[in-house]
Structure formats: structure tokens, C-alpha cells
């Protein structure tokens, strides 16, 4: 069965779809990922000046311009062999992290962010075999801060649909 290709599917994924590596359900999950990231990101993955330089050099714009493009193609290319359920969990984890980044860092002063960066830098200097929960948490907070800053997450209010999903996600997680 042929997979229909909506607008929110990055052209980079078309060969994977044609080869049958991404079925309709996986494409739907990847479209949802695109929409999720689009709700959070206020910056571009490829800045306009770089886009213009690429167009001048190659005659075409790059396919990966937005953060939605980036996340969709990255997840698709890394996890296309995963089951639909596994792919859904990966997308849910990304959504959870984007919401967490918004909740943790919105309105926080720069010294708080610098403390996160400093702790992560120290943690990354420790042999990974010796990492404990605190070190892993420090590095994860740095990843969330990176999302927050690079995607411009704090520039949009958190949507009600994401707040409700996050609260439900937490309740389900606790109930397990």
C-alpha cells in the first residue's frame, strides 16, 4: 500500500518512504513530532543567512530549515527500524523533554542556567563508567537547557494541550 505524503514530511524522508522503511503509521508519528516541535521552536535550525549562502552555492535551499525538520529527519533516520510503539515512545520522550525544558528554564535567571552548565561540564569530565544518577541528571538538565536556548522555547507560552498531556504523562508514570 502506498503511503500518502503530507506537507509536514521533510523531503529527506521521501527515499525512505519509497523504499518501504517508513509505513503510514510511522509517517503519522513523524508528522506528529514535526507538529510538536513546531509548537515549541521559535528559532530556525538553519539561519536565514546560511540558507541564502547554500542557495547561492547550490541553487536550492536546504531541506532542513526548521527544528521540526531536524527532529523529524533525525528520528526517522536513527529509528526507522524500531516498531511503531517504540517510535511513539521516542516521540513522547522528546515531547516530555521539550515541556520539561519550558517548565524548568522559563523565567529563570542567567546564574541558574550558568550553574546547570557548570555542573554538566564537570559531570562530562567524569568517566562514563563512574556516572551515578546525579551526574546523569546534571547532563540531562544541560541537554534540556540546550533545547531551551537553541529552539527559543521560552518565547512561546506552553500550550494547554501540552500542559494537560504532561500532567497526564506524570500521573501515568507514577501509577506504574
CSV table of N, CA and C in Angstrom, one decimal:
chain,number,residue,atom,x,y,z
A,1,UNK,N,0.8,-1.2,0.0
A,1,UNK,CA,0.0,0.0,0.0
A,1,UNK,C,0.9,1.2,0.0
A,2,UNK,N,0.6,2.2,-0.8
A,2,UNK,CA,1.3,3.4,-0.9
A,2,UNK,C,1.1,4.3,0.3
A,3,UNK,N,2.1,5.0,0.7
A,3,UNK,CA,2.0,5.9,1.8
A,3,UNK,C,1.7,7.3,1.3
A,4,UNK,N,0.7,8.0,1.8
A,4,UNK,CA,0.4,9.4,1.3
A,4,UNK,C,1.4,10.3,2.0
A,5,UNK,N,1.8,11.3,1.3
A,5,UNK,CA,2.9,12.2,1.8
A,5,UNK,C,2.4,13.6,2.0
A,6,UNK,N,2.0,13.9,3.3
A,6,UNK,CA,1.5,15.3,3.6
A,6,UNK,C,2.7,16.3,3.6
A,7,UNK,N,2.3,17.6,3.7
A,7,UNK,CA,3.3,18.7,3.6
A,7,UNK,C,4.3,18.6,4.8
A,8,UNK,N,3.9,18.1,5.9
A,8,UNK,CA,4.8,18.1,7.1
A,8,UNK,C,5.8,16.9,7.1
A,9,UNK,N,6.0,16.3,5.9
A,9,UNK,CA,7.0,15.3,5.8
A,9,UNK,C,8.2,15.9,5.0
A,10,UNK,N,9.3,15.9,5.7
A,10,UNK,CA,10.5,16.5,5.1
A,10,UNK,C,10.9,15.7,3.8
A,11,UNK,N,11.3,16.4,2.7
A,11,UNK,CA,11.7,15.7,1.5
A,11,UNK,C,12.8,14.7,1.7
A,12,UNK,N,13.7,14.9,2.7
A,12,UNK,CA,14.8,14.0,3.0
A,12,UNK,C,14.2,12.6,3.3
A,13,UNK,N,13.0,12.5,3.8
A,13,UNK,CA,12.4,11.2,4.1
A,13,UNK,C,11.8,10.5,3.0
A,14,UNK,N,11.6,11.1,1.8
A,14,UNK,CA,10.9,10.5,0.7
A,14,UNK,C,11.6,9.2,0.2
A,15,UNK,N,12.9,9.2,0.1
A,15,UNK,CA,13.5,7.9,-0.3
A,15,UNK,C,13.2,6.7,0.7
A,16,UNK,N,13.2,7.1,2.0
A,16,UNK,CA,12.9,6.0,3.0
A,16,UNK,C,11.4,5.6,2.9
A,17,UNK,N,10.5,6.5,2.5
A,17,UNK,CA,9.1,6.1,2.3
A,17,UNK,C,9.0,5.2,1.1
A,18,UNK,N,9.6,5.6,0.0
A,18,UNK,CA,9.6,4.9,-1.3
A,18,UNK,C,10.2,3.5,-1.1
A,19,UNK,N,11.2,3.3,-0.2
A,19,UNK,CA,11.8,2.0,0.0
A,19,UNK,C,11.0,1.2,1.0
A,20,UNK,N,9.9,1.7,1.5
A,20,UNK,CA,9.1,1.0,2.5
A,20,UNK,C,9.7,0.9,3.9
A,21,UNK,N,10.7,1.8,4.2
A,21,UNK,CA,11.3,1.8,5.5
A,21,UNK,C,10.4,2.6,6.5
A,22,UNK,N,9.5,3.4,6.0
A,22,UNK,CA,8.6,4.1,6.9
A,22,UNK,C,7.2,3.9,6.4
A,23,UNK,N,6.4,3.2,7.2
A,23,UNK,CA,5.0,2.9,6.8
A,23,UNK,C,4.1,4.1,7.2
A,24,UNK,N,2.8,4.0,6.9
A,24,UNK,CA,1.9,5.1,7.1
A,24,UNK,C,1.8,5.5,8.6
A,25,UNK,N,1.8,4.5,9.5
A,25,UNK,CA,1.8,4.8,10.9
A,25,UNK,C,3.0,5.5,11.4
A,26,UNK,N,4.2,5.1,10.9
A,26,UNK,CA,5.4,5.7,11.3
A,26,UNK,C,5.5,7.2,10.7
A,27,UNK,N,5.0,7.3,9.5
A,27,UNK,CA,4.9,8.7,8.9
A,27,UNK,C,4.0,9.6,9.8
A,28,UNK,N,2.9,9.0,10.2
A,28,UNK,CA,1.9,9.8,11.0
A,28,UNK,C,2.6,10.2,12.4
A,29,UNK,N,3.4,9.3,13.0
A,29,UNK,CA,4.1,9.6,14.2
A,29,UNK,C,5.1,10.7,14.0
A,30,UNK,N,5.8,10.6,12.8
A,30,UNK,CA,6.8,11.6,12.5
A,30,UNK,C,6.2,13.0,12.2
A,31,UNK,N,5.0,13.0,11.6
A,31,UNK,CA,4.2,14.2,11.4
A,31,UNK,C,3.8,14.8,12.7
A,32,UNK,N,3.4,14.0,13.7
A,32,UNK,CA,3.1,14.5,15.0
A,32,UNK,C,4.3,15.1,15.7
A,33,UNK,N,5.5,14.5,15.5
A,33,UNK,CA,6.7,15.0,16.1
A,33,UNK,C,7.0,16.4,15.5
A,34,UNK,N,6.8,16.5,14.2
A,34,UNK,CA,7.0,17.8,13.5
A,34,UNK,C,6.1,18.9,14.1
A,35,UNK,N,4.8,18.5,14.3
A,35,UNK,CA,3.9,19.5,14.9
A,35,UNK,C,4.2,19.8,16.3
A,36,UNK,N,4.7,18.8,17.1
A,36,UNK,CA,5.1,19.1,18.5
A,36,UNK,C,6.2,20.1,18.5
A,37,UNK,N,7.3,19.8,17.8
A,37,UNK,CA,8.5,20.7,17.8
A,37,UNK,C,8.1,22.0,17.3
A,38,UNK,N,7.2,22.1,16.3
A,38,UNK,CA,6.8,23.4,15.8
A,38,UNK,C,6.1,24.3,16.8
A,39,UNK,N,5.4,23.6,17.8
A,39,UNK,CA,4.7,24.4,18.8
A,39,UNK,C,5.7,25.0,19.8
A,40,UNK,N,6.9,24.5,19.9
A,40,UNK,CA,7.9,25.0,20.9
A,40,UNK,C,8.9,25.9,20.2
A,41,UNK,N,9.4,25.6,19.1
A,41,UNK,CA,10.6,26.3,18.5
A,41,UNK,C,10.2,27.6,18.0
A,42,UNK,N,11.0,28.6,18.3
A,42,UNK,CA,10.8,30.0,17.8
A,42,UNK,C,12.0,30.4,16.9
A,43,UNK,N,13.0,29.6,16.8
A,43,UNK,CA,14.2,29.9,16.0
A,43,UNK,C,14.3,28.8,14.9
A,44,UNK,N,15.2,29.1,14.0
A,44,UNK,CA,15.4,28.2,12.9
A,44,UNK,C,16.6,27.3,13.1
A,45,UNK,N,16.6,26.1,12.6
A,45,UNK,CA,17.8,25.2,12.7
A,45,UNK,C,18.9,25.8,11.8
A,46,UNK,N,18.5,26.2,10.6
A,46,UNK,CA,19.4,26.7,9.6
A,46,UNK,C,19.1,28.2,9.5
A,47,UNK,N,19.9,29.1,10.0
A,47,UNK,CA,19.7,30.5,9.9
A,47,UNK,C,19.5,31.0,8.5
A,48,UNK,N,18.8,32.1,8.3
A,48,UNK,CA,18.4,32.6,7.0
A,48,UNK,C,19.7,32.9,6.2
A,49,UNK,N,20.7,33.5,6.8
A,49,UNK,CA,21.9,33.8,6.1
A,49,UNK,C,22.6,32.6,5.5
A,50,UNK,N,22.6,31.5,6.3
A,50,UNK,CA,23.2,30.2,5.9
A,50,UNK,C,22.3,29.6,4.7
A,51,UNK,N,21.0,29.7,4.9
A,51,UNK,CA,20.1,29.3,3.8
A,51,UNK,C,20.4,30.0,2.5
A,52,UNK,N,20.6,31.3,2.6
A,52,UNK,CA,20.9,32.0,1.3
A,52,UNK,C,22.2,31.7,0.7
A,53,UNK,N,23.2,31.4,1.6
A,53,UNK,CA,24.5,31.1,1.1
A,53,UNK,C,24.5,29.7,0.4
A,54,UNK,N,23.7,28.8,1.0
A,54,UNK,CA,23.6,27.4,0.4
A,54,UNK,C,22.9,27.5,-0.9
A,55,UNK,N,21.8,28.3,-0.9
A,55,UNK,CA,21.1,28.5,-2.2
A,55,UNK,C,22.0,29.1,-3.3
A,56,UNK,N,22.8,30.1,-2.9
A,56,UNK,CA,23.7,30.7,-3.8
A,56,UNK,C,24.7,29.7,-4.4
A,57,UNK,N,25.2,28.9,-3.5
A,57,UNK,CA,26.2,27.9,-3.9
A,57,UNK,C,25.7,26.7,-4.6
A,58,UNK,N,24.4,26.3,-4.3
A,58,UNK,CA,23.9,25.0,-4.9
A,58,UNK,C,22.7,25.3,-5.8
A,59,UNK,N,22.1,26.4,-5.7
A,59,UNK,CA,20.9,26.7,-6.5
A,59,UNK,C,19.6,26.3,-5.8
A,60,UNK,N,19.7,25.7,-4.6
A,60,UNK,CA,18.4,25.3,-3.9
A,60,UNK,C,18.6,25.5,-2.4
A,61,UNK,N,17.5,25.7,-1.8
A,61,UNK,CA,17.5,25.8,-0.3
A,61,UNK,C,17.7,24.4,0.3
A,62,UNK,N,18.3,24.4,1.5
A,62,UNK,CA,18.5,23.1,2.2
A,62,UNK,C,17.1,22.6,2.6
A,63,UNK,N,17.0,21.3,2.8
A,63,UNK,CA,15.7,20.6,3.2
A,63,UNK,C,15.5,20.8,4.7
A,64,UNK,N,16.5,20.9,5.4
A,64,UNK,CA,16.4,21.0,6.9
A,64,UNK,C,16.6,22.5,7.3
A,65,UNK,N,15.5,23.2,7.5
A,65,UNK,CA,15.5,24.6,7.8
A,65,UNK,C,15.0,24.8,9.3
A,66,UNK,N,13.9,24.2,9.6
A,66,UNK,CA,13.3,24.4,10.9
A,66,UNK,C,13.8,23.3,11.9
A,67,UNK,N,13.6,23.5,13.2
A,67,UNK,CA,13.9,22.5,14.2
A,67,UNK,C,12.9,21.3,14.0
A,68,UNK,N,11.7,21.5,13.5
A,68,UNK,CA,10.8,20.5,13.2
A,68,UNK,C,11.4,19.6,12.1
A,69,UNK,N,12.0,20.2,11.1
A,69,UNK,CA,12.6,19.4,10.0
A,69,UNK,C,13.7,18.5,10.6
A,70,UNK,N,14.6,19.2,11.5
A,70,UNK,CA,15.7,18.5,12.1
A,70,UNK,C,15.3,17.3,12.9
A,71,UNK,N,14.4,17.5,13.8
A,71,UNK,CA,13.9,16.4,14.7
A,71,UNK,C,13.3,15.3,13.9
A,72,UNK,N,12.5,15.6,13.0
A,72,UNK,CA,11.8,14.6,12.2
A,72,UNK,C,12.7,13.8,11.4
A,73,UNK,N,13.7,14.4,10.7
A,73,UNK,CA,14.6,13.6,9.9
A,73,UNK,C,15.6,12.9,10.8
A,74,UNK,N,16.0,13.4,11.9
A,74,UNK,CA,16.9,12.8,12.8
A,74,UNK,C,16.3,11.5,13.4
A,75,UNK,N,15.1,11.6,13.9
A,75,UNK,CA,14.4,10.5,14.5
A,75,UNK,C,14.1,9.4,13.4
A,76,UNK,N,13.7,9.8,12.3
A,76,UNK,CA,13.4,8.9,11.2
A,76,UNK,C,14.6,8.1,10.8
A,77,UNK,N,15.7,8.8,10.6
A,77,UNK,CA,17.0,8.2,10.1
A,77,UNK,C,17.6,7.3,11.2
A,78,UNK,N,17.5,7.6,12.4
A,78,UNK,CA,18.0,6.8,13.5
A,78,UNK,C,17.2,5.6,13.9
A,79,UNK,N,15.9,5.8,13.9
A,79,UNK,CA,15.0,4.8,14.5
A,79,UNK,C,14.0,4.2,13.5
A,80,UNK,N,14.2,4.2,12.2
A,80,UNK,CA,13.3,3.7,11.3
A,80,UNK,C,13.1,2.2,11.4
A,81,UNK,N,14.0,1.5,12.0
A,81,UNK,CA,13.9,0.1,12.2
A,81,UNK,C,13.0,-0.3,13.5
A,82,UNK,N,12.8,0.7,14.3
A,82,UNK,CA,12.0,0.5,15.5
A,82,UNK,C,10.6,0.2,15.2
A,83,UNK,N,9.9,-0.4,16.1
A,83,UNK,CA,8.4,-0.7,15.9
A,83,UNK,C,7.7,0.7,16.1
A,84,UNK,N,6.5,0.7,15.7
A,84,UNK,CA,5.6,1.9,15.8
A,84,UNK,C,5.5,2.3,17.3
A,85,UNK,N,5.4,1.3,18.2
A,85,UNK,CA,5.3,1.6,19.6
A,85,UNK,C,6.5,2.2,20.2
A,86,UNK,N,7.7,1.7,19.7
A,86,UNK,CA,9.0,2.3,20.2
A,86,UNK,C,9.1,3.7,19.6
A,87,UNK,N,8.8,3.9,18.4
A,87,UNK,CA,8.9,5.2,17.8
A,87,UNK,C,8.0,6.2,18.5
A,88,UNK,N,6.8,5.8,18.9
A,88,UNK,CA,5.9,6.6,19.7
A,88,UNK,C,6.5,7.0,21.0
A,89,UNK,N,7.2,6.0,21.7
A,89,UNK,CA,7.8,6.3,23.0
A,89,UNK,C,8.9,7.3,22.8
A,90,UNK,N,9.7,7.2,21.7
A,90,UNK,CA,10.7,8.2,21.4
A,90,UNK,C,10.2,9.6,21.2
A,91,UNK,N,9.1,9.7,20.5
A,91,UNK,CA,8.4,11.0,20.3
A,91,UNK,C,7.9,11.5,21.6
A,92,UNK,N,7.3,10.7,22.4
A,92,UNK,CA,6.8,11.1,23.7
A,92,UNK,C,7.9,11.6,24.6
A,93,UNK,N,9.0,10.9,24.5
A,93,UNK,CA,10.2,11.4,25.3
A,93,UNK,C,10.6,12.8,24.9
A,94,UNK,N,10.7,13.0,23.6
A,94,UNK,CA,11.1,14.3,23.1
A,94,UNK,C,10.1,15.4,23.6
A,95,UNK,N,8.8,15.1,23.4
A,95,UNK,CA,7.8,16.0,23.9
A,95,UNK,C,7.9,16.3,25.4
A,96,UNK,N,8.1,15.2,26.2
A,96,UNK,CA,8.3,15.4,27.6
A,96,UNK,C,9.5,16.3,27.9
A,97,UNK,N,10.6,16.1,27.2
A,97,UNK,CA,11.8,16.9,27.4
A,97,UNK,C,11.5,18.4,27.0
A,98,UNK,N,10.9,18.6,25.9
A,98,UNK,CA,10.6,20.0,25.5
A,98,UNK,C,9.7,20.7,26.5
A,99,UNK,N,8.7,20.0,27.0
A,99,UNK,CA,7.8,20.6,28.0
A,99,UNK,C,8.6,20.8,29.3
A,100,UNK,N,9.4,19.9,29.7
A,100,UNK,CA,10.3,20.0,30.9
A,100,UNK,C,11.2,21.2,30.8
A,101,UNK,N,11.8,21.3,29.6
A,101,UNK,CA,12.7,22.5,29.4
A,101,UNK,C,12.0,23.8,29.6
A,102,UNK,N,10.8,23.9,29.0
A,102,UNK,CA,10.0,25.1,29.2
A,102,UNK,C,9.7,25.3,30.6
A,103,UNK,N,9.2,24.3,31.4
A,103,UNK,CA,8.9,24.5,32.8
A,103,UNK,C,10.1,24.8,33.7
A,104,UNK,N,11.2,24.2,33.4
A,104,UNK,CA,12.4,24.3,34.2
A,104,UNK,C,13.0,25.7,34.0
A,105,UNK,N,13.1,26.1,32.8
A,105,UNK,CA,14.0,27.3,32.5
A,105,UNK,C,13.3,28.6,32.2
A,106,UNK,N,12.0,28.6,31.9
A,106,UNK,CA,11.3,29.8,31.7
A,106,UNK,C,11.3,30.7,32.9
A,107,UNK,N,11.8,31.9,32.7
A,107,UNK,CA,11.8,32.9,33.7
A,107,UNK,C,13.0,32.8,34.7
A,108,UNK,N,13.8,31.8,34.5
A,108,UNK,CA,15.0,31.6,35.4
A,108,UNK,C,16.1,32.6,35.1
A,109,UNK,N,16.8,33.0,36.1
A,109,UNK,CA,17.9,34.0,35.9
A,109,UNK,C,19.1,33.3,35.2
A,110,UNK,N,19.9,34.1,34.7
A,110,UNK,CA,21.1,33.6,34.0
A,110,UNK,C,22.0,32.8,34.9
A,111,UNK,N,22.1,33.2,36.1
A,111,UNK,CA,23.0,32.5,37.1
A,111,UNK,C,22.6,31.0,37.3
A,112,UNK,N,21.3,30.8,37.2
A,112,UNK,CA,20.8,29.4,37.4
A,112,UNK,C,21.2,28.6,36.1
A,113,UNK,N,21.1,29.2,35.0
A,113,UNK,CA,21.5,28.5,33.7
A,113,UNK,C,23.0,28.2,33.7
A,114,UNK,N,23.7,29.2,34.2
A,114,UNK,CA,25.2,29.0,34.3
A,114,UNK,C,25.6,27.9,35.3
A,115,UNK,N,24.8,27.8,36.4
A,115,UNK,CA,25.1,26.7,37.3
A,115,UNK,C,24.8,25.4,36.7
A,116,UNK,N,23.8,25.2,35.9
A,116,UNK,CA,23.5,24.0,35.2
A,116,UNK,C,24.6,23.7,34.2
A,117,UNK,N,25.1,24.7,33.5
A,117,UNK,CA,26.2,24.5,32.5
A,117,UNK,C,27.5,24.0,33.2
A,118,UNK,N,27.7,24.7,34.3
A,118,UNK,CA,29.0,24.4,35.1
A,118,UNK,C,28.9,22.9,35.6
A,119,UNK,N,27.8,22.5,36.2
A,119,UNK,CA,27.6,21.2,36.8
A,119,UNK,C,27.8,20.1,35.7
A,120,UNK,N,27.2,20.4,34.5
A,120,UNK,CA,27.3,19.5,33.4
A,120,UNK,C,28.7,19.4,32.9
A,121,UNK,N,29.4,20.5,32.8
A,121,UNK,CA,30.8,20.5,32.3
A,121,UNK,C,31.6,19.6,33.2
A,122,UNK,N,31.4,19.7,34.5
A,122,UNK,CA,32.2,18.9,35.5
A,122,UNK,C,31.8,17.4,35.3
A,123,UNK,N,30.5,17.2,35.2
A,123,UNK,CA,30.0,15.8,35.0
A,123,UNK,C,30.5,15.1,33.8
A,124,UNK,N,30.6,15.9,32.7
A,124,UNK,CA,31.1,15.3,31.4
A,124,UNK,C,32.6,14.9,31.5
A,125,UNK,N,33.3,15.5,32.5
A,125,UNK,CA,34.7,15.2,32.6
A,125,UNK,C,34.9,13.9,33.4
A,126,UNK,N,33.9,13.3,33.9
A,126,UNK,CA,34.0,12.1,34.7
A,126,UNK,C,33.8,10.9,33.8
A,127,UNK,N,34.6,9.9,34.0
A,127,UNK,CA,34.5,8.7,33.2
A,127,UNK,C,33.1,8.1,33.2
A,128,UNK,N,32.5,7.9,32.1
A,128,UNK,CA,31.1,7.5,32.0
A,128,UNK,C,30.8,6.2,32.8
A,129,UNK,N,31.7,5.4,32.9
A,129,UNK,CA,31.5,4.1,33.7
A,129,UNK,C,31.3,4.5,35.2
A,130,UNK,N,31.7,5.7,35.6
A,130,UNK,CA,31.5,6.1,37.0
A,130,UNK,C,30.3,7.0,37.3
A,131,UNK,N,29.5,7.2,36.2
A,131,UNK,CA,28.4,8.1,36.4
A,131,UNK,C,27.3,7.5,37.3
A,132,UNK,N,26.8,8.3,38.2
A,132,UNK,CA,25.7,7.9,39.0
A,132,UNK,C,24.4,8.7,38.6
A,133,UNK,N,23.3,8.6,39.3
A,133,UNK,CA,22.1,9.2,38.9
A,133,UNK,C,22.2,10.8,38.9
A,134,UNK,N,23.0,11.3,39.9
A,134,UNK,CA,23.2,12.7,40.0
A,134,UNK,C,23.9,13.3,38.8
A,135,UNK,N,24.9,12.6,38.3
A,135,UNK,CA,25.7,13.0,37.2
A,135,UNK,C,24.8,12.9,35.9
A,136,UNK,N,24.1,11.8,35.7
A,136,UNK,CA,23.2,11.7,34.6
A,136,UNK,C,22.2,12.8,34.6
A,137,UNK,N,21.6,13.1,35.7
A,137,UNK,CA,20.6,14.2,35.8
A,137,UNK,C,21.2,15.5,35.4
A,138,UNK,N,22.5,15.8,35.9
A,138,UNK,CA,23.2,17.0,35.5
A,138,UNK,C,23.3,17.2,34.0
A,139,UNK,N,23.7,16.1,33.4
A,139,UNK,CA,23.9,16.1,31.9
A,139,UNK,C,22.6,16.3,31.2
A,140,UNK,N,21.6,15.6,31.7
A,140,UNK,CA,20.2,15.7,31.1
A,140,UNK,C,19.7,17.1,31.2
A,141,UNK,N,19.9,17.8,32.4
A,141,UNK,CA,19.5,19.2,32.5
A,141,UNK,C,20.2,20.1,31.5
A,142,UNK,N,21.5,19.8,31.3
A,142,UNK,CA,22.2,20.6,30.3
A,142,UNK,C,21.6,20.4,28.9
A,143,UNK,N,21.2,19.2,28.6
A,143,UNK,CA,20.5,18.9,27.3
A,143,UNK,C,19.2,19.7,27.2
A,144,UNK,N,18.5,19.7,28.3
A,144,UNK,CA,17.2,20.5,28.3
A,144,UNK,C,17.5,21.9,28.1
A,145,UNK,N,18.5,22.4,28.8
A,145,UNK,CA,18.9,23.9,28.6
A,145,UNK,C,19.3,24.2,27.2
A,146,UNK,N,20.0,23.2,26.6
A,146,UNK,CA,20.4,23.4,25.2
A,146,UNK,C,19.1,23.5,24.3
A,147,UNK,N,18.2,22.6,24.5
A,147,UNK,CA,16.9,22.7,23.8
A,147,UNK,C,16.3,24.1,24.0
A,148,UNK,N,16.2,24.4,25.3
A,148,UNK,CA,15.5,25.7,25.7
A,148,UNK,C,16.1,26.9,24.9
A,149,UNK,N,17.4,27.0,24.9
A,149,UNK,CA,18.1,28.1,24.3
A,149,UNK,C,18.1,28.0,22.8
A,150,UNK,N,18.5,26.9,22.2
A,150,UNK,CA,18.6,26.8,20.8
A,150,UNK,C,17.3,26.8,20.0
A,151,UNK,N,16.3,26.2,20.6
A,151,UNK,CA,15.0,26.3,20.0
A,151,UNK,C,14.2,27.5,20.3
A,152,UNK,N,14.7,28.3,21.3
A,152,UNK,CA,13.9,29.5,21.7
A,152,UNK,C,12.6,29.1,22.4
A,153,UNK,N,12.6,28.1,23.2
A,153,UNK,CA,11.4,27.5,23.8
A,153,UNK,C,10.7,28.5,24.6
A,154,UNK,N,11.4,29.3,25.4
A,154,UNK,CA,10.7,30.3,26.3
A,154,UNK,C,10.0,31.4,25.7
A,155,UNK,N,10.1,31.6,24.4
A,155,UNK,CA,9.5,32.7,23.7
A,155,UNK,C,8.0,32.5,23.4
A,156,UNK,N,7.5,31.3,23.6
A,156,UNK,CA,6.1,31.0,23.4
A,156,UNK,C,5.5,30.4,24.7
A,157,UNK,N,4.3,30.8,25.0
A,157,UNK,CA,3.7,30.1,26.2
A,157,UNK,C,3.5,28.7,26.0
A,158,UNK,N,3.5,27.9,27.0
A,158,UNK,CA,3.2,26.5,26.9
A,158,UNK,C,1.8,26.3,26.6
A,159,UNK,N,1.4,25.5,25.6
A,159,UNK,CA,0.0,25.3,25.2
A,159,UNK,C,-0.7,24.5,26.3
A,160,UNK,N,-2.0,24.7,26.3
A,160,UNK,CA,-2.8,24.0,27.3
A,160,UNK,C,-2.8,22.5,27.0
A,161,UNK,N,-2.8,22.1,25.7
A,161,UNK,CA,-2.8,20.7,25.3
A,161,UNK,C,-1.5,20.0,25.8
A,162,UNK,N,-0.4,20.8,25.8
A,162,UNK,CA,0.9,20.2,26.2
A,162,UNK,C,0.9,20.1,27.8
A,163,UNK,N,0.4,21.1,28.4
A,163,UNK,CA,0.3,21.1,29.9
A,163,UNK,C,-0.5,19.9,30.4
A,164,UNK,N,-1.7,19.7,29.7
A,164,UNK,CA,-2.5,18.6,30.1
A,164,UNK,C,-1.9,17.2,29.8
A,165,UNK,N,-1.2,17.1,28.7
A,165,UNK,CA,-0.6,15.9,28.3
A,165,UNK,C,0.5,15.6,29.3
A,166,UNK,N,1.3,16.6,29.7
A,166,UNK,CA,2.4,16.5,30.6
A,166,UNK,C,1.9,16.0,32.0
A,167,UNK,N,0.9,16.6,32.5
A,167,UNK,CA,0.3,16.2,33.7
A,167,UNK,C,-0.2,14.8,33.7
A,168,UNK,N,-0.9,14.4,32.6
A,168,UNK,CA,-1.3,13.1,32.4
A,168,UNK,C,-0.2,12.1,32.3
A,169,UNK,N,0.9,12.5,31.6
A,169,UNK,CA,2.0,11.6,31.5
A,169,UNK,C,2.7,11.4,32.9
A,170,UNK,N,2.8,12.4,33.7
A,170,UNK,CA,3.3,12.2,35.0
A,170,UNK,C,2.5,11.3,35.9
A,171,UNK,N,1.2,11.5,35.8
A,171,UNK,CA,0.3,10.7,36.6
A,171,UNK,C,0.4,9.2,36.2
A,172,UNK,N,0.4,9.0,34.9
A,172,UNK,CA,0.5,7.6,34.4
A,172,UNK,C,1.9,7.0,34.8
A,173,UNK,N,2.9,7.8,34.8
A,173,UNK,CA,4.2,7.3,35.1
A,173,UNK,C,4.3,6.9,36.6
A,174,UNK,N,3.7,7.7,37.4
A,174,UNK,CA,3.7,7.4,38.9
A,174,UNK,C,2.8,6.2,39.2
A,175,UNK,N,1.8,6.0,38.4
A,175,UNK,CA,0.8,4.9,38.7
A,175,UNK,C,1.5,3.6,38.4
A,176,UNK,N,2.5,3.6,37.5
A,176,UNK,CA,3.1,2.3,37.1
A,176,UNK,C,3.9,1.6,38.2
